[in-house]
Amino acid sequence: MRIALFGPPGAGKGTQAQRIVEHYGVTHISTGNLLRSAVKNDTALGREAKPYMVSGQLVPSDLVRRLAEEAIEQLGFDRFVLDGYPRTLEQAQWLSDFLAQHDAPLEAVLSIDVTDDEVVRRLSRRRIHRETNETYHLDFNPPPPDVPESDLIQRKDDQPETIRKRLTVYTEETQPVQAYYEEQGAAVDIAGTGSVDEVFERVQAALDPYKQDASIA
Ligand code: AP5
């Protein structure tokens, strides 16, 4: 199963990726998580990426490409769900070429659609557990009562001005990628409104045809 999730910041890509991992037994490859981990560990790549991330811009593609390709390679070119990559036409072309060399094209690119107002609602109240990286929303998906508030952090790029910048970057640089996959017949539109469970039902309807091992689900 080779899947990519596509959609604006805050559409619920990470949330749905987690469900996909649990249900289909694939591995989540999130370039955002890989980059945040590099920043946290103060690696050379993390130091280079940080200013772009905190200001809501895309990290230069050559840095992200290495992260994504290494992760896919480690998984033997199968059983992964990509989240946040590709994000430009250049990245999409690189990914297609890389996967074609290993006869392992993407099977489906799920495009999760939500309005800008919903993005702001979701991101402004998102909180992340500092140890487990679990994602919550203070209203829609609140943390369990035994999780102290001091364990929850707000991402630096979830400030209103940076959210607006990320939305602009998405429209200008990332949205054209959708047409690229539509032309290849791999794009599947998923309405991102409704509860996490409701969205996952739509995701399942799109992904079940690609299920390789019925015993997993
Ligand atoms: P990245 O981490 O990929 O961020 P993003 O794409 O902006 O997406 P988010 O993680 O913010 O949102 P999401 O769609 O995963 O939503 P979530 O599930 O958390 O990238 C961060 C940065 O890294 C980029 O800005 C860039 O600088 C850099 N980067 C990464 N990849 C790159 C690349 N390929 N090239 C260049 N630079 C790159 O949900 C959001 C909130 O909503 C949560 O609180 C959740 O609980 C809640 N929620 C989810 N679903 C629902 C629902 N159905 N109803 C109500 N609430 C919901």
XYZ file of C-alpha atoms and ligand atoms in Angstrom:
274
model
C 0.000 0.000 0.000
C 1.589 3.287 -1.111
C -0.527 6.261 -0.167
C -0.036 10.020 0.123
C -2.199 12.471 2.046
C -2.617 15.908 0.634
C -4.442 19.011 1.863
C -4.058 22.379 3.533
C -2.389 22.852 6.921
C -4.724 21.617 9.623
C -6.920 19.598 7.251
C -6.408 16.563 9.493
C -3.677 14.767 7.529
C -1.727 13.721 10.631
C -4.915 12.690 12.445
C -6.119 10.537 9.544
C -2.598 9.151 8.970
C -2.660 7.834 12.528
C -5.966 6.073 11.866
C -4.611 4.638 8.604
C -1.555 3.306 10.455
C -3.756 1.600 13.069
C -6.202 0.174 10.555
C -3.986 -0.874 7.642
C -0.692 -1.535 9.435
C 1.345 0.848 7.266
C 4.014 3.309 8.458
C 3.454 7.048 8.709
C 6.081 9.194 6.980
C 5.521 12.842 7.902
C 8.135 15.257 6.591
C 6.837 17.828 9.110
C 7.502 15.410 12.008
C 10.917 14.465 10.611
C 11.833 18.135 10.296
C 10.546 19.001 13.792
C 12.587 16.127 15.195
C 15.702 17.469 13.404
C 15.009 20.924 14.900
C 14.510 19.449 18.382
C 17.769 17.473 18.116
C 19.569 20.568 16.837
C 21.032 18.759 13.810
C 22.608 20.710 10.930
C 19.477 20.042 8.854
C 17.251 21.155 11.723
C 19.165 24.419 12.122
C 18.800 25.097 8.403
C 15.092 24.224 8.326
C 13.958 26.031 11.486
C 13.661 29.629 10.192
C 11.503 28.487 7.285
C 9.242 26.406 9.515
C 8.609 29.016 12.202
C 7.715 31.593 9.555
C 5.323 29.247 7.726
C 7.406 28.888 4.568
C 8.427 25.700 2.817
C 11.840 24.290 3.690
C 14.104 24.104 0.595
C 13.072 21.028 -1.356
C 16.494 19.378 -1.560
C 16.601 19.107 2.264
C 13.163 17.515 2.489
C 13.739 15.214 -0.462
C 16.561 13.377 1.352
C 14.374 12.829 4.434
C 11.443 11.473 2.447
C 13.474 9.232 0.157
C 15.481 7.728 3.037
C 12.287 6.925 4.931
C 10.664 5.288 1.880
C 13.829 3.320 1.152
C 13.983 2.026 4.736
C 10.468 0.652 4.294
C 11.376 -1.254 1.144
C 9.256 1.056 -1.040
C 5.946 -0.242 0.290
C 3.439 -0.048 3.156
C 3.687 3.665 3.862
C 1.440 6.698 4.104
C 3.158 9.932 3.158
C 1.957 13.081 4.918
C 3.231 16.498 3.820
C 5.290 15.255 0.872
C 5.242 16.055 -1.995
C 4.371 19.705 -1.525
C 5.574 21.299 -4.751
C 5.452 20.208 -8.384
C 9.211 19.712 -8.276
C 8.874 17.365 -5.277
C 6.013 15.489 -6.972
C 8.144 14.919 -10.072
C 11.111 13.772 -7.955
C 8.892 11.383 -6.035
C 7.349 9.931 -9.190
C 10.812 9.345 -10.692
C 12.168 7.864 -7.445
C 9.245 5.461 -7.050
C 9.209 4.557 -10.763
C 12.868 3.469 -10.512
C 11.704 0.885 -7.985
C 8.497 -0.006 -9.818
C 6.497 1.251 -6.841
C 4.209 4.130 -7.906
C 1.811 5.787 -5.473
C -1.534 4.005 -5.573
C -3.725 6.789 -4.196
C -3.285 10.429 -3.237
C -6.053 11.417 -0.841
C -6.817 15.107 -0.936
C -8.530 16.239 2.283
C -10.562 19.360 1.721
C -11.545 21.903 4.417
C -12.262 25.630 4.310
C -9.762 28.265 5.481
C -12.060 29.134 8.415
C -12.023 25.504 9.531
C -8.215 25.426 9.229
C -7.944 28.391 11.574
C -10.443 26.826 14.007
C -8.506 23.555 14.050
C -4.977 24.936 14.260
C -5.516 27.730 16.766
C -6.712 25.225 19.412
C -4.385 22.330 18.496
C -2.104 21.065 21.242
C 0.671 18.445 21.028
C 1.868 16.221 23.858
C 5.524 17.110 24.361
C 6.650 13.484 24.961
C 4.304 11.282 22.908
C 3.667 13.781 20.072
C -0.039 12.876 20.328
C -2.168 15.569 18.682
C -5.241 16.995 20.423
C -7.738 19.772 19.900
C -8.922 21.561 23.009
C -12.567 21.439 21.849
C -12.905 18.718 19.173
C -10.456 16.111 20.467
C -9.559 17.054 24.047
C -6.665 15.380 25.869
C -7.579 12.813 28.555
C -8.188 14.392 31.974
C -5.000 12.852 33.420
C -2.778 14.748 30.960
C -1.540 17.898 32.724
C -1.754 21.143 30.759
C 1.997 21.639 31.260
C 2.641 18.524 29.084
C 0.877 20.142 26.124
C 2.577 22.512 23.722
C 1.364 24.700 20.910
C 3.357 24.508 17.678
C 5.231 27.742 16.917
C 3.680 27.822 13.440
C 0.145 27.646 14.874
C 0.042 31.397 15.604
C -2.670 33.247 13.602
C -0.260 35.203 11.391
C 1.809 32.109 10.561
C -1.329 30.068 9.851
C -2.340 32.722 7.289
C 1.136 32.562 5.724
C 0.964 28.744 5.543
C -2.419 28.958 3.805
C -1.004 31.357 1.206
C 1.998 29.096 0.624
C -0.373 26.145 0.270
C -2.480 27.902 -2.367
C 0.498 29.144 -4.356
C 2.975 26.284 -4.133
C 1.196 23.110 -3.046
C -2.271 23.168 -4.587
C -0.917 22.701 -8.167
C 0.291 19.261 -7.022
C -3.349 18.138 -6.875
C -3.801 18.690 -10.623
C -0.597 16.718 -11.207
C -2.089 13.655 -9.489
C -5.515 14.205 -11.052
C -3.874 13.932 -14.472
C -2.317 10.641 -13.390
C -5.675 9.333 -12.150
C -4.346 8.857 -8.597
C -6.162 11.733 -6.829
C -9.156 10.996 -4.583
C -11.115 13.865 -3.011
C -12.075 13.415 0.640
C -14.407 15.910 2.349
C -12.585 16.865 5.562
C -15.661 18.168 7.393
C -17.380 16.259 10.167
C -15.881 14.261 13.011
C -12.570 12.394 12.794
C -14.559 9.128 12.599
C -16.734 10.406 9.771
C -13.718 11.535 7.757
C -12.032 8.181 8.386
C -15.065 6.343 6.987
C -14.508 8.235 3.718
C -10.794 7.474 3.852
C -11.526 3.784 4.331
C -13.917 3.736 1.384
C -11.103 5.175 -0.733
C -8.348 2.904 0.580
C -10.013 -0.483 0.992
C -9.457 -1.393 -2.681
C -5.697 -1.135 -2.065
C -5.694 -3.304 1.038
C -3.165 -6.105 0.525
C -3.708 -8.232 3.582
C -7.324 -8.579 4.673
C -6.192 -9.862 8.088
C -4.763 -6.445 8.984
C -8.038 -4.541 9.048
P 3.543 19.793 8.501
O 3.846 19.320 9.850
O 3.400 18.835 7.389
O 2.276 20.751 8.643
P 0.994 21.009 7.728
O 0.949 20.371 6.401
O 0.853 22.480 7.727
O -0.111 20.239 8.445
P -0.412 20.202 9.965
O 0.487 19.203 10.614
O -0.431 21.570 10.548
O -1.916 19.726 9.946
P -2.606 18.335 9.623
O -3.278 18.406 8.296
O -1.677 17.182 9.863
O -3.750 18.387 10.725
P -3.895 17.623 12.129
O -4.218 16.198 11.878
O -2.755 17.940 13.050
O 4.664 20.853 8.035
C 5.117 21.855 8.907
C 6.202 22.667 8.185
O 7.317 21.806 7.815
C 5.784 23.323 6.861
O 5.140 24.557 7.063
C 7.156 23.468 6.180
O 7.886 24.541 6.717
C 7.855 22.185 6.567
N 7.631 21.102 5.594
C 7.003 19.907 5.839
N 6.987 19.175 4.711
C 7.598 19.900 3.755
C 7.867 19.678 2.383
N 7.470 18.557 1.765
N 8.518 20.640 1.683
C 8.925 21.765 2.283
N 8.686 22.056 3.594
C 8.027 21.122 4.318
O -5.216 18.337 12.661
C -5.207 19.701 13.016
C -6.089 19.908 14.279
O -7.442 19.622 13.942
C -5.738 18.972 15.444
O -5.914 19.684 16.643
C -6.759 17.827 15.340
O -7.040 17.244 16.608
C -7.967 18.574 14.766
N -8.777 17.736 13.872
C -8.340 16.810 12.979
N -9.386 16.274 12.319
C -10.506 16.890 12.800
C -11.904 16.775 12.526
N -12.381 15.931 11.597
N -12.755 17.582 13.221
C -12.297 18.448 14.158
N -10.995 18.587 14.478
C -10.106 17.820 13.798
